[in-house]
Short mmCIF file of N, CA and C in Angstrom, two decimals:
data_model
loop_
_atom_site.label_atom_id
_atom_site.label_comp_id
_atom_site.label_asym_id
_atom_site.label_seq_id
_atom_site.Cartn_x
_atom_site.Cartn_y
_atom_site.Cartn_z
N UNK A 1476 0.72 -1.23 -0.04
CA UNK A 1476 0.01 -0.05 0.03
C UNK A 1476 0.83 1.24 0.01
N UNK A 1477 0.45 2.23 -0.78
CA UNK A 1477 1.29 3.51 -0.97
C UNK A 1477 0.87 4.57 -0.03
N UNK A 1478 1.65 5.30 0.39
CA UNK A 1478 1.26 6.57 1.22
C UNK A 1478 0.82 7.60 0.37
N UNK A 1479 0.04 8.62 0.90
CA UNK A 1479 -0.33 9.70 0.10
C UNK A 1479 0.84 10.42 -0.47
N UNK A 1480 2.03 10.53 0.17
CA UNK A 1480 3.17 11.19 -0.35
C UNK A 1480 3.73 10.48 -1.61
N UNK A 1481 3.64 9.16 -1.57
CA UNK A 1481 4.25 8.41 -2.73
C UNK A 1481 3.24 8.51 -3.69
N UNK A 1482 1.85 8.57 -3.61
CA UNK A 1482 0.92 8.69 -4.67
C UNK A 1482 1.16 10.07 -5.44
N UNK A 1483 1.44 11.17 -4.69
CA UNK A 1483 1.77 12.40 -5.28
C UNK A 1483 2.93 12.50 -6.02
N UNK A 1484 3.83 11.62 -6.02
CA UNK A 1484 5.08 11.55 -6.74
C UNK A 1484 5.08 10.80 -7.98
N UNK A 1485 3.94 10.08 -8.30
CA UNK A 1485 3.82 9.00 -9.48
C UNK A 1485 3.87 9.93 -10.59
N UNK A 1486 4.65 9.64 -11.57
CA UNK A 1486 4.62 10.28 -12.95
C UNK A 1486 3.40 10.26 -13.63
N UNK A 1487 2.98 11.30 -14.21
CA UNK A 1487 1.71 11.40 -15.01
C UNK A 1487 0.51 11.32 -14.25
N UNK A 1488 0.58 11.57 -12.90
CA UNK A 1488 -0.53 11.36 -12.10
C UNK A 1488 -1.23 12.77 -12.10
N UNK A 1489 -2.53 12.78 -12.46
CA UNK A 1489 -3.30 13.94 -12.53
C UNK A 1489 -4.41 13.95 -11.46
N UNK A 1490 -4.33 14.75 -10.40
CA UNK A 1490 -5.15 14.78 -9.45
C UNK A 1490 -6.38 15.85 -9.56
N UNK A 1491 -6.44 16.66 -10.73
CA UNK A 1491 -7.43 17.65 -10.80
C UNK A 1491 -6.80 18.91 -11.15
N UNK A 1492 -7.73 19.97 -11.17
CA UNK A 1492 -7.36 21.31 -11.67
C UNK A 1492 -6.88 22.17 -10.59
N UNK A 1493 -5.89 22.91 -10.96
CA UNK A 1493 -5.54 24.07 -9.93
C UNK A 1493 -6.31 25.21 -9.87
N UNK A 1494 -6.47 26.03 -8.89
CA UNK A 1494 -7.36 27.23 -8.84
C UNK A 1494 -7.10 28.06 -10.13
N UNK A 1495 -5.96 28.24 -10.59
CA UNK A 1495 -5.69 29.05 -11.80
C UNK A 1495 -6.39 28.44 -13.01
N UNK A 1496 -6.24 27.17 -13.15
CA UNK A 1496 -6.92 26.58 -14.27
C UNK A 1496 -8.37 26.71 -14.24
N UNK A 1497 -9.03 26.46 -13.07
CA UNK A 1497 -10.30 26.71 -12.81
C UNK A 1497 -10.83 28.05 -13.13
N UNK A 1498 -10.20 29.05 -12.80
CA UNK A 1498 -10.44 30.45 -12.95
C UNK A 1498 -10.38 30.67 -14.46
N UNK A 1499 -9.55 30.10 -15.23
CA UNK A 1499 -9.38 30.36 -16.64
C UNK A 1499 -10.74 29.67 -17.29
N UNK A 1500 -10.98 28.55 -17.01
CA UNK A 1500 -12.19 27.81 -17.63
C UNK A 1500 -13.49 28.61 -17.19
N UNK A 1501 -13.65 29.10 -15.99
CA UNK A 1501 -14.90 29.94 -15.66
C UNK A 1501 -14.98 31.22 -16.50
N UNK A 1502 -13.69 31.87 -16.66
CA UNK A 1502 -13.80 33.02 -17.53
C UNK A 1502 -14.10 32.78 -18.83
N UNK A 1503 -13.61 31.63 -19.48
CA UNK A 1503 -14.05 31.44 -20.92
C UNK A 1503 -15.39 31.08 -20.98
N UNK A 1504 -15.93 30.30 -19.98
CA UNK A 1504 -17.52 30.04 -20.03
C UNK A 1504 -18.15 31.34 -19.90
N UNK A 1505 -17.93 32.17 -19.01
CA UNK A 1505 -18.66 33.44 -18.95
C UNK A 1505 -18.56 34.32 -20.14
N UNK A 1506 -17.39 34.29 -20.82
CA UNK A 1506 -17.36 35.11 -22.08
C UNK A 1506 -18.20 34.38 -23.14
N UNK A 1507 -18.20 33.22 -23.31
CA UNK A 1507 -18.91 32.51 -24.30
C UNK A 1507 -20.60 32.67 -24.00
N UNK A 1508 -20.76 32.59 -22.72
CA UNK A 1508 -22.24 32.77 -22.31
C UNK A 1508 -22.69 34.22 -22.61
N UNK A 1509 -21.95 35.21 -22.29
CA UNK A 1509 -22.18 36.58 -22.47
C UNK A 1509 -22.37 36.87 -24.02
N UNK A 1510 -21.53 36.39 -24.71
CA UNK A 1510 -21.57 36.60 -26.24
C UNK A 1510 -22.93 35.97 -26.75
N UNK A 1511 -23.15 34.74 -26.13
CA UNK A 1511 -24.47 34.04 -26.78
C UNK A 1511 -25.64 34.87 -26.34
N UNK A 1512 -25.64 35.44 -25.07
CA UNK A 1512 -26.88 36.26 -24.54
C UNK A 1512 -27.06 37.55 -25.50
N UNK A 1513 -25.90 38.11 -25.70
CA UNK A 1513 -25.83 39.37 -26.52
C UNK A 1513 -26.43 39.04 -27.84
N UNK A 1514 -26.00 37.96 -28.57
CA UNK A 1514 -26.52 37.56 -29.88
C UNK A 1514 -27.99 37.24 -29.77
N UNK A 1515 -28.37 36.44 -28.70
CA UNK A 1515 -29.75 36.24 -28.53
C UNK A 1515 -30.67 37.53 -28.51
N UNK A 1516 -30.19 38.33 -27.71
CA UNK A 1516 -30.92 39.62 -27.48
C UNK A 1516 -31.19 40.43 -28.87
N UNK A 1517 -30.14 40.47 -29.71
CA UNK A 1517 -30.03 40.99 -30.92
C UNK A 1517 -31.11 40.31 -31.86
N UNK A 1518 -30.98 38.98 -31.85
CA UNK A 1518 -32.00 38.25 -32.63
C UNK A 1518 -33.43 38.50 -32.19
N UNK A 1519 -33.69 38.60 -30.97
CA UNK A 1519 -35.04 38.92 -30.45
C UNK A 1519 -35.45 40.21 -31.02
N UNK A 1520 -34.57 41.24 -30.63
CA UNK A 1520 -34.88 42.60 -31.26
C UNK A 1520 -35.19 42.75 -32.60
N UNK A 1521 -34.34 41.95 -33.46
CA UNK A 1521 -34.60 42.00 -34.92
C UNK A 1521 -35.95 41.41 -35.31
N UNK A 1522 -36.32 40.24 -34.49
CA UNK A 1522 -37.63 39.52 -34.80
C UNK A 1522 -38.73 40.61 -34.49
N UNK A 1523 -38.59 41.26 -33.43
CA UNK A 1523 -39.68 42.27 -32.84
C UNK A 1523 -39.84 43.34 -33.97
N UNK A 1524 -38.74 43.85 -34.38
CA UNK A 1524 -38.86 44.97 -35.44
C UNK A 1524 -39.49 44.30 -36.69
N UNK A 1525 -39.03 43.13 -37.16
CA UNK A 1525 -39.62 42.52 -38.29
C UNK A 1525 -41.10 42.42 -38.22
N UNK A 1526 -41.59 41.90 -37.07
CA UNK A 1526 -42.92 41.48 -36.79
C UNK A 1526 -43.66 42.87 -36.90
N UNK A 1527 -43.20 43.86 -36.17
CA UNK A 1527 -43.95 45.21 -36.14
C UNK A 1527 -44.10 45.84 -37.44
N UNK A 1528 -42.89 45.74 -38.28
CA UNK A 1528 -43.19 46.31 -39.73
C UNK A 1528 -44.10 45.46 -40.44
N UNK A 1529 -44.07 44.16 -40.34
CA UNK A 1529 -45.03 43.35 -41.01
C UNK A 1529 -46.61 43.76 -40.63
N UNK A 1530 -46.72 43.74 -39.35
CA UNK A 1530 -48.08 44.11 -38.90
C UNK A 1530 -48.54 45.53 -39.46
N UNK A 1531 -47.51 46.51 -39.51
CA UNK A 1531 -47.89 47.92 -39.96
C UNK A 1531 -48.35 47.87 -41.37
N UNK A 1532 -47.53 47.01 -42.16
CA UNK A 1532 -47.81 46.81 -43.50
C UNK A 1532 -49.14 46.32 -43.81
N UNK A 1533 -49.69 45.34 -43.10
CA UNK A 1533 -50.94 44.70 -43.04
C UNK A 1533 -51.98 45.63 -42.65
N UNK A 1534 -51.74 46.36 -41.59
CA UNK A 1534 -52.68 47.38 -41.19
C UNK A 1534 -52.96 48.41 -42.16
N UNK A 1535 -51.81 49.00 -42.97
CA UNK A 1535 -51.98 49.81 -44.11
C UNK A 1535 -52.77 49.25 -45.04
N UNK A 1536 -52.62 48.07 -45.55
CA UNK A 1536 -53.39 47.49 -46.57
C UNK A 1536 -54.81 47.34 -46.26
N UNK A 1537 -55.00 46.81 -44.83
CA UNK A 1537 -56.42 46.82 -44.44
C UNK A 1537 -57.15 48.08 -44.45
N UNK A 1538 -56.46 49.26 -43.90
CA UNK A 1538 -57.12 50.56 -43.99
C UNK A 1538 -57.49 50.92 -45.52
N UNK A 1539 -56.58 50.60 -46.46
CA UNK A 1539 -56.97 50.99 -47.76
C UNK A 1539 -58.07 50.21 -48.29
N UNK A 1540 -58.23 48.95 -47.94
CA UNK A 1540 -59.33 48.17 -48.30
C UNK A 1540 -60.60 48.54 -47.68
N UNK A 1541 -60.52 48.95 -46.41
CA UNK A 1541 -61.67 49.49 -45.77
C UNK A 1541 -62.18 50.80 -46.35
N UNK A 1542 -61.33 51.55 -46.76
CA UNK A 1542 -61.50 53.05 -47.32
C UNK A 1542 -62.23 52.54 -48.62
N UNK A 1543 -61.70 51.66 -49.51
CA UNK A 1543 -62.26 51.33 -50.75
C UNK A 1543 -63.62 50.73 -50.68
N UNK A 1544 -64.00 49.89 -49.68
CA UNK A 1544 -65.14 49.26 -49.53
C UNK A 1544 -66.20 50.16 -48.94
N UNK A 1545 -65.82 50.82 -47.89
CA UNK A 1545 -66.88 51.75 -47.25
C UNK A 1545 -66.78 53.25 -47.66
N UNK A 1546 -65.82 53.71 -48.49
CA UNK A 1546 -65.72 55.17 -48.86
C UNK A 1546 -65.50 56.00 -47.69
N UNK A 1547 -64.89 55.32 -46.63
CA UNK A 1547 -64.54 56.21 -45.57
C UNK A 1547 -63.48 55.53 -44.71
N UNK A 1548 -62.91 56.09 -43.61
CA UNK A 1548 -62.00 55.35 -42.80
C UNK A 1548 -62.74 55.17 -41.43
N UNK A 1549 -62.33 54.10 -40.64
CA UNK A 1549 -62.94 53.75 -39.46
C UNK A 1549 -62.53 54.71 -38.29
N UNK A 1550 -63.43 54.99 -37.33
CA UNK A 1550 -62.92 55.68 -36.11
C UNK A 1550 -61.80 54.83 -35.43
N UNK A 1551 -61.22 55.28 -34.41
CA UNK A 1551 -60.25 54.51 -33.65
C UNK A 1551 -61.06 53.57 -32.72
N UNK A 1552 -60.31 52.42 -32.31
CA UNK A 1552 -60.77 51.63 -31.20
C UNK A 1552 -60.36 51.98 -29.87
N UNK A 1553 -60.99 51.57 -28.81
CA UNK A 1553 -60.62 51.99 -27.53
C UNK A 1553 -59.31 51.49 -27.12
N UNK A 1554 -58.56 52.25 -26.38
CA UNK A 1554 -57.23 51.98 -25.83
C UNK A 1554 -57.34 51.28 -24.43
N UNK A 1555 -58.52 51.32 -23.90
CA UNK A 1555 -58.77 50.84 -22.53
C UNK A 1555 -59.57 49.50 -22.53
N UNK A 1556 -60.03 48.99 -23.65
CA UNK A 1556 -60.75 47.73 -23.35
C UNK A 1556 -59.71 46.59 -23.40
N UNK A 1557 -59.93 45.61 -22.50
CA UNK A 1557 -59.22 44.43 -22.22
C UNK A 1557 -59.15 43.59 -23.57
N UNK A 1558 -58.02 42.92 -23.85
CA UNK A 1558 -57.85 42.13 -25.00
C UNK A 1558 -58.85 41.03 -25.24
N UNK A 1559 -59.46 40.34 -24.30
CA UNK A 1559 -60.55 39.40 -24.53
C UNK A 1559 -61.98 39.97 -24.50
N UNK A 1560 -62.16 41.17 -24.35
CA UNK A 1560 -63.46 41.77 -24.16
C UNK A 1560 -64.20 41.74 -25.60
N UNK A 1561 -65.50 41.94 -25.42
CA UNK A 1561 -66.38 41.85 -26.61
C UNK A 1561 -65.87 42.90 -27.68
N UNK A 1562 -65.67 44.22 -27.31
CA UNK A 1562 -65.39 45.36 -28.13
C UNK A 1562 -64.07 45.54 -28.46
N UNK A 1563 -63.15 44.53 -27.97
CA UNK A 1563 -61.72 44.72 -28.27
C UNK A 1563 -61.41 44.92 -29.83
N UNK A 1564 -60.73 45.85 -30.23
CA UNK A 1564 -60.39 46.13 -31.64
C UNK A 1564 -61.38 46.53 -32.51
N UNK A 1565 -62.60 46.95 -32.03
CA UNK A 1565 -63.78 47.40 -32.82
C UNK A 1565 -63.73 48.94 -32.92
N UNK A 1566 -63.84 49.40 -34.01
CA UNK A 1566 -64.03 50.94 -34.20
C UNK A 1566 -65.24 51.43 -33.31
N UNK A 1567 -64.79 52.33 -32.55
CA UNK A 1567 -65.68 53.01 -31.64
C UNK A 1567 -66.42 54.11 -32.17
N UNK A 1568 -67.41 54.49 -31.66
CA UNK A 1568 -68.12 55.77 -31.76
C UNK A 1568 -68.92 55.84 -33.15
N UNK A 1569 -69.31 57.00 -33.38
CA UNK A 1569 -70.38 57.18 -34.53
C UNK A 1569 -69.50 57.84 -35.66
N UNK A 1570 -69.61 57.07 -36.84
CA UNK A 1570 -68.86 57.62 -37.91
C UNK A 1570 -69.22 58.95 -38.40
N UNK A 1571 -68.20 59.88 -38.62
CA UNK A 1571 -68.38 61.19 -39.09
C UNK A 1571 -68.10 62.15 -37.82
N UNK A 1572 -68.29 61.76 -36.64
CA UNK A 1572 -68.04 62.49 -35.57
C UNK A 1572 -66.93 61.92 -34.57
N UNK A 1573 -67.03 60.60 -34.54
CA UNK A 1573 -66.10 59.67 -33.60
C UNK A 1573 -66.39 60.08 -32.27
N UNK A 1574 -67.62 60.30 -31.88
CA UNK A 1574 -68.16 60.67 -30.58
C UNK A 1574 -69.45 59.66 -30.23
N UNK A 1575 -69.61 59.39 -29.02
CA UNK A 1575 -70.83 58.53 -28.69
C UNK A 1575 -70.68 57.22 -29.26
N UNK A 1576 -71.80 56.54 -29.69
CA UNK A 1576 -71.81 55.32 -30.36
C UNK A 1576 -71.66 54.17 -29.46
N UNK A 1577 -71.54 53.07 -30.22
CA UNK A 1577 -71.28 51.72 -29.50
C UNK A 1577 -70.22 51.08 -30.21
N UNK A 1578 -69.15 50.56 -29.64
CA UNK A 1578 -68.81 50.90 -28.26
C UNK A 1578 -68.50 52.46 -28.14
N UNK A 1579 -68.69 52.95 -27.02
CA UNK A 1579 -68.70 54.42 -26.65
C UNK A 1579 -67.19 54.79 -26.92
N UNK A 1580 -67.07 56.06 -27.46
CA UNK A 1580 -65.73 56.52 -27.64
C UNK A 1580 -65.05 56.86 -26.42
N UNK A 1581 -63.93 56.35 -26.15
CA UNK A 1581 -63.13 56.67 -25.00
C UNK A 1581 -61.68 56.81 -25.37
N UNK A 1582 -61.49 57.49 -26.44
CA UNK A 1582 -60.30 57.78 -27.02
C UNK A 1582 -60.08 59.40 -26.94
N UNK A 1583 -58.96 59.83 -27.36
CA UNK A 1583 -58.70 61.27 -27.42
C UNK A 1583 -59.28 61.81 -28.69
N UNK A 1584 -60.03 62.90 -28.55
CA UNK A 1584 -60.50 63.62 -29.74
C UNK A 1584 -59.92 65.03 -29.49
N UNK A 1585 -59.28 65.48 -30.57
CA UNK A 1585 -58.63 66.70 -30.43
C UNK A 1585 -59.31 67.71 -31.45
N UNK A 1586 -59.84 68.87 -31.01
CA UNK A 1586 -60.45 69.86 -31.90
C UNK A 1586 -61.53 69.23 -32.76
N UNK A 1587 -62.38 68.34 -32.30
CA UNK A 1587 -63.35 67.82 -33.06
C UNK A 1587 -64.59 68.72 -33.23
N UNK A 1588 -64.85 69.04 -34.43
CA UNK A 1588 -65.87 69.89 -34.68
C UNK A 1588 -66.73 69.30 -36.00
N UNK A 1589 -67.67 70.05 -36.34
CA UNK A 1589 -68.40 69.58 -37.56
C UNK A 1589 -67.67 69.62 -38.81
N UNK A 1590 -66.51 70.46 -38.67
CA UNK A 1590 -65.53 70.57 -39.87
C UNK A 1590 -64.48 69.57 -39.79
N UNK A 1591 -64.31 68.89 -38.68
CA UNK A 1591 -63.13 67.96 -38.59
C UNK A 1591 -62.67 67.86 -37.31
N UNK A 1592 -61.22 67.75 -37.35
CA UNK A 1592 -60.49 67.52 -35.94
C UNK A 1592 -59.99 66.09 -36.05
N UNK A 1593 -59.26 65.65 -35.19
CA UNK A 1593 -58.63 64.38 -35.00
C UNK A 1593 -59.04 63.53 -33.90
N UNK A 1594 -59.35 62.29 -34.08
CA UNK A 1594 -59.50 61.32 -33.01
C UNK A 1594 -58.45 60.35 -33.02
N UNK A 1595 -58.08 60.06 -31.84
CA UNK A 1595 -56.84 59.12 -31.68
C UNK A 1595 -57.20 58.07 -30.71
N UNK A 1596 -56.78 56.76 -31.02
CA UNK A 1596 -57.10 55.54 -30.13
C UNK A 1596 -56.11 54.55 -30.64
N UNK A 1597 -56.79 53.33 -30.51
CA UNK A 1597 -56.00 52.07 -30.94
C UNK A 1597 -56.46 51.85 -32.43
N UNK A 1598 -55.68 51.09 -33.05
CA UNK A 1598 -55.90 50.57 -34.51
C UNK A 1598 -57.03 49.65 -34.32
N UNK A 1599 -58.20 49.89 -35.11
CA UNK A 1599 -59.46 49.02 -35.03
C UNK A 1599 -59.16 47.73 -35.85
N UNK A 1600 -58.33 46.81 -35.32
CA UNK A 1600 -57.94 45.68 -36.10
C UNK A 1600 -59.04 44.88 -36.48
N UNK A 1601 -59.93 44.60 -35.66
CA UNK A 1601 -61.06 43.61 -35.72
C UNK A 1601 -62.08 44.26 -36.83
N UNK A 1602 -62.36 45.64 -36.77
CA UNK A 1602 -63.14 46.19 -37.80
C UNK A 1602 -62.41 46.10 -39.17
N UNK A 1603 -61.16 46.09 -39.16
CA UNK A 1603 -60.48 45.97 -40.45
C UNK A 1603 -60.30 44.68 -41.00
N UNK A 1604 -60.91 43.69 -40.34
CA UNK A 1604 -60.82 42.34 -40.66
C UNK A 1604 -59.52 41.53 -40.24
N UNK A 1605 -58.55 42.13 -39.41
CA UNK A 1605 -57.58 41.58 -38.99
C UNK A 1605 -57.74 40.89 -37.57
N UNK A 1606 -56.79 40.04 -37.30
CA UNK A 1606 -56.99 39.27 -35.83
C UNK A 1606 -56.43 40.29 -34.80
N UNK A 1607 -56.80 39.97 -33.64
CA UNK A 1607 -56.43 40.62 -32.51
C UNK A 1607 -55.06 40.88 -32.28
N UNK A 1608 -54.27 39.97 -32.80
CA UNK A 1608 -52.74 40.21 -32.86
C UNK A 1608 -52.25 41.39 -33.41
N UNK A 1609 -53.01 42.02 -34.34
CA UNK A 1609 -52.63 43.26 -35.02
C UNK A 1609 -52.96 44.54 -34.17
N UNK A 1610 -53.32 44.36 -32.96
CA UNK A 1610 -53.62 45.43 -32.07
C UNK A 1610 -52.26 45.86 -31.41
N UNK A 1611 -51.26 45.02 -31.33
CA UNK A 1611 -50.01 45.31 -30.64
C UNK A 1611 -48.84 45.05 -31.54
N UNK A 1612 -47.76 45.77 -31.09
CA UNK A 1612 -46.55 45.66 -31.91
C UNK A 1612 -45.67 44.51 -31.40
N UNK A 1613 -44.55 44.34 -31.81
CA UNK A 1613 -43.58 43.12 -31.26
C UNK A 1613 -43.19 43.21 -29.79
N UNK A 1614 -43.35 44.50 -29.30
CA UNK A 1614 -43.14 44.55 -27.90
C UNK A 1614 -44.25 44.44 -26.93
N UNK A 1615 -45.50 44.23 -27.57
CA UNK A 1615 -46.74 44.10 -26.76
C UNK A 1615 -47.45 45.46 -26.63
N UNK A 1616 -46.97 46.53 -27.17
CA UNK A 1616 -47.52 47.89 -27.04
C UNK A 1616 -48.76 48.05 -28.08
N UNK A 1617 -49.86 48.64 -27.71
CA UNK A 1617 -50.88 48.83 -28.80
C UNK A 1617 -50.60 49.94 -29.79
N UNK A 1618 -50.94 49.38 -30.97
CA UNK A 1618 -50.75 50.44 -32.08
C UNK A 1618 -51.67 51.58 -31.84
N UNK A 1619 -51.31 52.82 -32.17
CA UNK A 1619 -52.13 53.89 -32.00
C UNK A 1619 -52.61 54.33 -33.38
N UNK A 1620 -53.71 54.80 -33.47
CA UNK A 1620 -54.28 55.32 -34.84
C UNK A 1620 -54.95 56.59 -34.69
N UNK A 1621 -54.71 57.54 -35.42
CA UNK A 1621 -55.40 58.79 -35.52
C UNK A 1621 -55.92 59.14 -36.81
N UNK A 1622 -57.16 59.83 -36.86
CA UNK A 1622 -57.90 59.92 -38.08
C UNK A 1622 -58.62 61.28 -38.04
N UNK A 1623 -58.60 62.09 -39.12
CA UNK A 1623 -59.42 63.18 -39.13
C UNK A 1623 -60.95 62.78 -39.20
N UNK A 1624 -61.63 63.10 -38.31
CA UNK A 1624 -63.03 62.82 -38.13
C UNK A 1624 -63.79 62.80 -39.39
N UNK A 1625 -63.51 63.93 -40.11
CA UNK A 1625 -64.27 64.19 -41.45
C UNK A 1625 -64.11 62.96 -42.36
N UNK A 1626 -62.92 62.26 -42.25
CA UNK A 1626 -62.73 61.06 -43.08
C UNK A 1626 -63.53 59.80 -42.73
N UNK A 1627 -64.18 59.93 -41.61
CA UNK A 1627 -64.93 58.76 -41.14
C UNK A 1627 -66.29 58.72 -41.45
N UNK A 1628 -66.70 59.92 -41.95
CA UNK A 1628 -68.20 60.15 -42.37
C UNK A 1628 -68.43 59.28 -43.69
N UNK A 1629 -69.65 58.81 -43.59
CA UNK A 1629 -70.12 57.90 -44.71
C UNK A 1629 -70.07 58.67 -45.96
N UNK A 1630 -69.47 58.08 -47.07
CA UNK A 1630 -69.09 58.65 -48.19
C UNK A 1630 -68.08 59.77 -48.23
N UNK A 1631 -67.12 59.79 -47.28
CA UNK A 1631 -66.24 60.79 -47.09
C UNK A 1631 -65.26 61.03 -48.44
N UNK A 1632 -65.05 59.73 -49.17
CA UNK A 1632 -64.05 59.89 -50.06
C UNK A 1632 -64.82 59.95 -51.55
N UNK A 1633 -66.23 60.12 -51.39
CA UNK A 1633 -66.95 60.36 -52.73
C UNK A 1633 -66.54 61.84 -53.21
N UNK A 1634 -66.40 62.68 -52.17
CA UNK A 1634 -66.19 64.14 -52.57
C UNK A 1634 -64.83 64.61 -52.41
N UNK A 1635 -63.90 63.62 -51.66
CA UNK A 1635 -62.58 63.95 -51.44
C UNK A 1635 -61.80 62.80 -52.15
N UNK A 1636 -61.16 62.97 -53.21
CA UNK A 1636 -60.36 61.86 -53.77
C UNK A 1636 -59.21 61.53 -52.92
N UNK A 1637 -58.94 60.28 -53.08
CA UNK A 1637 -57.82 59.77 -52.06
C UNK A 1637 -56.43 60.40 -52.20
N UNK A 1638 -56.10 60.94 -53.30
CA UNK A 1638 -54.88 61.67 -53.51
C UNK A 1638 -54.81 63.14 -52.86
N UNK A 1639 -55.93 63.46 -52.58
CA UNK A 1639 -55.99 64.67 -51.83
C UNK A 1639 -55.62 64.61 -50.35
N UNK A 1640 -55.71 63.59 -49.87
CA UNK A 1640 -55.49 63.28 -48.41
C UNK A 1640 -54.20 62.51 -48.27
N UNK A 1641 -53.15 62.99 -47.58
CA UNK A 1641 -52.00 62.19 -47.35
C UNK A 1641 -51.75 61.81 -45.95
N UNK A 1642 -51.36 60.69 -45.58
CA UNK A 1642 -51.23 60.34 -44.28
C UNK A 1642 -50.33 59.19 -44.17
N UNK A 1643 -50.12 58.74 -42.87
CA UNK A 1643 -49.23 57.64 -42.63
C UNK A 1643 -49.57 56.86 -41.24
N UNK A 1644 -49.26 55.73 -41.12
CA UNK A 1644 -49.55 55.04 -39.90
C UNK A 1644 -48.24 55.21 -39.19
N UNK A 1645 -48.27 55.64 -37.93
CA UNK A 1645 -47.04 55.95 -37.14
C UNK A 1645 -47.10 55.09 -35.96
N UNK A 1646 -46.22 54.12 -35.83
CA UNK A 1646 -46.38 53.10 -34.59
C UNK A 1646 -45.11 53.46 -33.58
N UNK A 1647 -45.36 53.60 -32.39
CA UNK A 1647 -44.34 54.09 -31.45
C UNK A 1647 -44.26 53.05 -30.57
N UNK A 1648 -43.09 52.85 -30.05
CA UNK A 1648 -42.87 51.97 -28.82
C UNK A 1648 -41.74 52.39 -28.04
N UNK A 1649 -41.40 51.95 -26.97
CA UNK A 1649 -40.30 52.42 -26.07
C UNK A 1649 -39.00 52.08 -27.03
N UNK A 1650 -39.01 51.29 -27.87
CA UNK A 1650 -37.70 50.86 -28.50
C UNK A 1650 -37.34 51.75 -29.84
N UNK A 1651 -38.48 52.00 -30.58
CA UNK A 1651 -38.12 52.65 -31.83
C UNK A 1651 -39.31 53.08 -32.57
N UNK A 1652 -39.25 54.06 -33.39
CA UNK A 1652 -40.35 54.38 -34.21
C UNK A 1652 -40.39 53.81 -35.52
N UNK A 1653 -41.51 53.30 -36.00
CA UNK A 1653 -41.60 52.79 -37.29
C UNK A 1653 -42.74 53.46 -38.05
N UNK A 1654 -42.54 53.71 -39.35
CA UNK A 1654 -43.53 54.16 -40.20
C UNK A 1654 -43.87 53.52 -41.40
N UNK A 1655 -45.14 53.40 -41.67
CA UNK A 1655 -45.56 52.56 -43.01
C UNK A 1655 -46.20 53.59 -43.87
#
């Protein structure tokens, strides 16, 4: 039987890592993990940006189809209705004034008069024929939608050709601003 001292002196005997070797291995693992997390965050951010841009393009197309079919634009949807509620994503208020109506208007109306003004709320995704997923961007923030109330009146585009009104959908989130 060998003593511990004799075992330590055997050639080629490997009893484990030294503290220095362990520190180097841990540093390498931390570096690789940090790089992987950074790349993962970048991939997630890119996916969110892409999803947001795709949704905004679909919303833009749906608004043009709604305008063509109805000869007007929809009033905004409520910003406060819960996602699984009955009126979630439904254009609120009365066309032409974007006030009252069912569901009742509970969005911001700025300078609304008989001559116009703007009403701002959420994108009325359900009224546009889109799924509720189109109510939010890639970060989970609701898309906002503002419209001149005169463009929500029945037959608004019979007297105002589409080329006379220019507009854009502007989506904002805490991350970045996207425009379609």
